[in-house]
mmCIF file with all atom_site columns, C-alpha atoms in Angstrom:
data_model
loop_
_atom_site.group_PDB
_atom_site.id
_atom_site.type_symbol
_atom_site.label_atom_id
_atom_site.label_alt_id
_atom_site.label_comp_id
_atom_site.label_asym_id
_atom_site.label_entity_id
_atom_site.label_seq_id
_atom_site.pdbx_PDB_ins_code
_atom_site.Cartn_x
_atom_site.Cartn_y
_atom_site.Cartn_z
_atom_site.occupancy
_atom_site.B_iso_or_equiv
_atom_site.pdbx_formal_charge
_atom_site.auth_seq_id
_atom_site.auth_comp_id
_atom_site.auth_asym_id
_atom_site.auth_atom_id
_atom_site.pdbx_PDB_model_num
ATOM 1  C CA . MET A 1 1  ? 109.426 103.561 87.818  1.00 0.00 ? 1409 MET A CA 1
ATOM 2  C CA . ARG A 1 2  ? 108.507 104.922 91.251  1.00 0.00 ? 1410 ARG A CA 1
ATOM 3  C CA . LEU A 1 3  ? 105.323 103.809 92.975  1.00 0.00 ? 1411 LEU A CA 1
ATOM 4  C CA . ARG A 1 4  ? 103.238 104.898 95.950  1.00 0.00 ? 1412 ARG A CA 1
ATOM 5  C CA . VAL A 1 5  ? 101.202 102.307 97.829  1.00 0.00 ? 1413 VAL A CA 1
ATOM 6  C CA . GLU A 1 6  ? 98.375  103.226 100.168 1.00 0.00 ? 1414 GLU A CA 1
ATOM 7  C CA . PHE A 1 7  ? 96.783  100.484 102.264 1.00 0.00 ? 1415 PHE A CA 1
ATOM 8  C CA . THR A 1 8  ? 94.587  99.615  105.210 1.00 0.00 ? 1416 THR A CA 1
ATOM 9  C CA . THR A 1 9  ? 93.967  96.308  106.942 1.00 0.00 ? 1417 THR A CA 1
ATOM 10 C CA . GLU A 1 10 ? 90.793  95.231  108.690 1.00 0.00 ? 1418 GLU A CA 1
ATOM 11 C CA . PRO A 1 11 ? 89.141  94.530  111.061 1.00 0.00 ? 1419 PRO A CA 1
ATOM 12 C CA . PHE A 1 12 ? 89.826  97.767  112.927 1.00 0.00 ? 1420 PHE A CA 1
ATOM 13 C CA . ASP A 1 13 ? 90.454  97.934  116.650 1.00 0.00 ? 1421 ASP A CA 1
ATOM 14 C CA . LEU A 1 14 ? 90.622  101.443 118.059 1.00 0.00 ? 1422 LEU A CA 1
ATOM 15 C CA . ASP A 1 15 ? 91.940  100.297 121.442 1.00 0.00 ? 1423 ASP A CA 1
ATOM 16 C CA . GLU A 1 16 ? 94.940  98.261  120.320 1.00 0.00 ? 1424 GLU A CA 1
ATOM 17 C CA . ALA A 1 17 ? 96.683  97.585  117.021 1.00 0.00 ? 1425 ALA A CA 1
ATOM 18 C CA . PRO A 1 18 ? 95.602  94.124  115.824 1.00 0.00 ? 1426 PRO A CA 1
ATOM 19 C CA . ALA A 1 19 ? 98.219  91.534  114.893 1.00 0.00 ? 1427 ALA A CA 1
ATOM 20 C CA . HIS A 1 20 ? 97.536  91.976  111.162 1.00 0.00 ? 1428 HIS A CA 1
ATOM 21 C CA . ALA A 1 21 ? 98.140  95.731  111.397 1.00 0.00 ? 1429 ALA A CA 1
ATOM 22 C CA . VAL A 1 22 ? 101.389 95.169  113.288 1.00 0.00 ? 1430 VAL A CA 1
ATOM 23 C CA . ALA A 1 23 ? 102.490 92.628  110.655 1.00 0.00 ? 1431 ALA A CA 1
ATOM 24 C CA . ALA A 1 24 ? 101.762 95.107  107.853 1.00 0.00 ? 1432 ALA A CA 1
ATOM 25 C CA . ARG A 1 25 ? 103.663 97.870  109.641 1.00 0.00 ? 1433 ARG A CA 1
ATOM 26 C CA . GLU A 1 26 ? 106.678 95.617  110.215 1.00 0.00 ? 1434 GLU A CA 1
ATOM 27 C CA . VAL A 1 27 ? 106.781 94.628  106.530 1.00 0.00 ? 1435 VAL A CA 1
ATOM 28 C CA . ILE A 1 28 ? 106.615 98.222  105.317 1.00 0.00 ? 1436 ILE A CA 1
ATOM 29 C CA . GLU A 1 29 ? 109.131 99.535  107.837 1.00 0.00 ? 1437 GLU A CA 1
ATOM 30 C CA . ALA A 1 30 ? 111.611 96.750  107.003 1.00 0.00 ? 1438 ALA A CA 1
ATOM 31 C CA . ALA A 1 31 ? 111.294 97.158  103.227 1.00 0.00 ? 1439 ALA A CA 1
ATOM 32 C CA . ASP A 1 32 ? 113.698 99.255  101.161 1.00 0.00 ? 1440 ASP A CA 1
ATOM 33 C CA . LEU A 1 33 ? 111.161 102.068 100.764 1.00 0.00 ? 1441 LEU A CA 1
ATOM 34 C CA . ASP A 1 34 ? 111.199 105.778 101.443 1.00 0.00 ? 1442 ASP A CA 1
ATOM 35 C CA . ALA A 1 35 ? 108.550 108.262 102.591 1.00 0.00 ? 1443 ALA A CA 1
ATOM 36 C CA . VAL A 1 36 ? 106.870 105.659 104.819 1.00 0.00 ? 1444 VAL A CA 1
ATOM 37 C CA . ASP A 1 37 ? 103.879 107.020 106.768 1.00 0.00 ? 1445 ASP A CA 1
ATOM 38 C CA . VAL A 1 38 ? 102.102 104.564 109.070 1.00 0.00 ? 1446 VAL A CA 1
ATOM 39 C CA . GLY A 1 39 ? 98.925  105.637 110.831 1.00 0.00 ? 1447 GLY A CA 1
ATOM 40 C CA . PRO A 1 40 ? 95.858  104.157 112.513 1.00 0.00 ? 1448 PRO A CA 1
ATOM 41 C CA . PHE A 1 41 ? 93.518  104.580 109.523 1.00 0.00 ? 1449 PHE A CA 1
ATOM 42 C CA . GLY A 1 42 ? 95.836  104.479 106.534 1.00 0.00 ? 1450 GLY A CA 1
ATOM 43 C CA . ASN A 1 43 ? 99.415  103.888 105.518 1.00 0.00 ? 1451 ASN A CA 1
ATOM 44 C CA . THR A 1 44 ? 101.533 105.042 102.604 1.00 0.00 ? 1452 THR A CA 1
ATOM 45 C CA . ALA A 1 45 ? 104.987 104.262 101.303 1.00 0.00 ? 1453 ALA A CA 1
ATOM 46 C CA . GLU A 1 46 ? 106.954 105.149 98.197  1.00 0.00 ? 1454 GLU A CA 1
ATOM 47 C CA . GLY A 1 47 ? 109.856 103.580 96.404  1.00 0.00 ? 1455 GLY A CA 1
ATOM 48 C CA . GLY A 1 48 ? 111.104 101.885 93.285  1.00 0.00 ? 1456 GLY A CA 1
ATOM 49 C CA . SER A 1 49 ? 108.682 99.504  91.618  1.00 0.00 ? 1457 SER A CA 1
ATOM 50 C CA . ASP A 1 50 ? 110.569 96.316  92.560  1.00 0.00 ? 1458 ASP A CA 1
ATOM 51 C CA . ALA A 1 51 ? 110.743 97.309  96.227  1.00 0.00 ? 1459 ALA A CA 1
ATOM 52 C CA . VAL A 1 52 ? 107.088 98.390  96.409  1.00 0.00 ? 1460 VAL A CA 1
ATOM 53 C CA . LEU A 1 53 ? 105.801 95.280  94.640  1.00 0.00 ? 1461 LEU A CA 1
ATOM 54 C CA . ALA A 1 54 ? 107.891 92.983  96.856  1.00 0.00 ? 1462 ALA A CA 1
ATOM 55 C CA . ALA A 1 55 ? 106.625 94.810  99.954  1.00 0.00 ? 1463 ALA A CA 1
ATOM 56 C CA . VAL A 1 56 ? 102.999 94.531  98.766  1.00 0.00 ? 1464 VAL A CA 1
ATOM 57 C CA . ASP A 1 57 ? 103.418 90.781  98.243  1.00 0.00 ? 1465 ASP A CA 1
ATOM 58 C CA . ALA A 1 58 ? 104.875 90.322  101.732 1.00 0.00 ? 1466 ALA A CA 1
ATOM 59 C CA . LEU A 1 59 ? 102.285 92.659  103.264 1.00 0.00 ? 1467 LEU A CA 1
ATOM 60 C CA . LEU A 1 60 ? 99.386  90.682  101.790 1.00 0.00 ? 1468 LEU A CA 1
ATOM 61 C CA . ARG A 1 61 ? 100.791 87.315  102.837 1.00 0.00 ? 1469 ARG A CA 1
ATOM 62 C CA . LYS A 1 62 ? 101.772 88.309  106.379 1.00 0.00 ? 1470 LYS A CA 1
ATOM 63 C CA . SER A 1 63 ? 98.668  90.403  107.133 1.00 0.00 ? 1471 SER A CA 1
ATOM 64 C CA . LEU A 1 64 ? 96.306  87.684  105.929 1.00 0.00 ? 1472 LEU A CA 1
ATOM 65 C CA . GLY A 1 65 ? 98.303  85.122  107.888 1.00 0.00 ? 1473 GLY A CA 1
ATOM 66 C CA . ALA A 1 66 ? 97.974  87.311  110.993 1.00 0.00 ? 1474 ALA A CA 1
ATOM 67 C CA . GLY A 1 67 ? 94.181  87.527  110.765 1.00 0.00 ? 1475 GLY A CA 1
ATOM 68 C CA . ALA A 1 68 ? 93.296  90.331  108.365 1.00 0.00 ? 1476 ALA A CA 1
ATOM 69 C CA . THR A 1 69 ? 89.871  89.800  106.826 1.00 0.00 ? 1477 THR A CA 1
ATOM 70 C CA . ARG A 1 70 ? 90.195  92.634  104.319 1.00 0.00 ? 1478 ARG A CA 1
ATOM 71 C CA . ILE A 1 71 ? 93.118  94.566  102.873 1.00 0.00 ? 1479 ILE A CA 1
ATOM 72 C CA . SER A 1 72 ? 92.444  97.604  100.743 1.00 0.00 ? 1480 SER A CA 1
ATOM 73 C CA . LEU A 1 73 ? 95.290  98.971  98.690  1.00 0.00 ? 1481 LEU A CA 1
ATOM 74 C CA . GLN A 1 74 ? 95.978  101.370 95.912  1.00 0.00 ? 1482 GLN A CA 1
ATOM 75 C CA . VAL A 1 75 ? 99.173  101.607 93.896  1.00 0.00 ? 1483 VAL A CA 1
ATOM 76 C CA . ASN A 1 76 ? 99.997  104.726 91.882  1.00 0.00 ? 1484 ASN A CA 1
ATOM 77 C CA . VAL A 1 77 ? 102.830 105.488 89.497  1.00 0.00 ? 1485 VAL A CA 1
ATOM 78 C CA . ILE A 1 78 ? 104.415 108.685 90.749  1.00 0.00 ? 1486 ILE A CA 1
ATOM 79 C CA . GLY A 1 79 ? 107.393 109.037 88.448  1.00 0.00 ? 1487 GLY A CA 1
ATOM 80 C CA . GLU A 1 80 ? 110.398 107.446 86.856  1.00 0.00 ? 1488 GLU A CA 1
ATOM 81 C CA . ASP A 1 81 ? 113.428 106.200 88.756  1.00 0.00 ? 1489 ASP A CA 1
ATOM 82 C CA . GLY A 1 82 ? 115.712 109.094 89.583  1.00 0.00 ? 1490 GLY A CA 1
ATOM 83 C CA . ALA A 1 83 ? 112.887 111.611 89.062  1.00 0.00 ? 1491 ALA A CA 1
#
């Protein structure tokens, strides 16, 4: 199964990316995902279910450890593997 994850971390800082946002970006960019889009107000990534779920686990742990006070995420099924 293929999944898409969309997420944001808070608190926001419009002047400089906070440590928790940098941690989340590093996790997503290092994961075995495709179609990664990282932005200041929202982030998305797609991939196989195992890769997305592992990335979400690491993202939650590292972002919270780096000071995030809220992480909003949504995971959608977007197709079957190979589709």
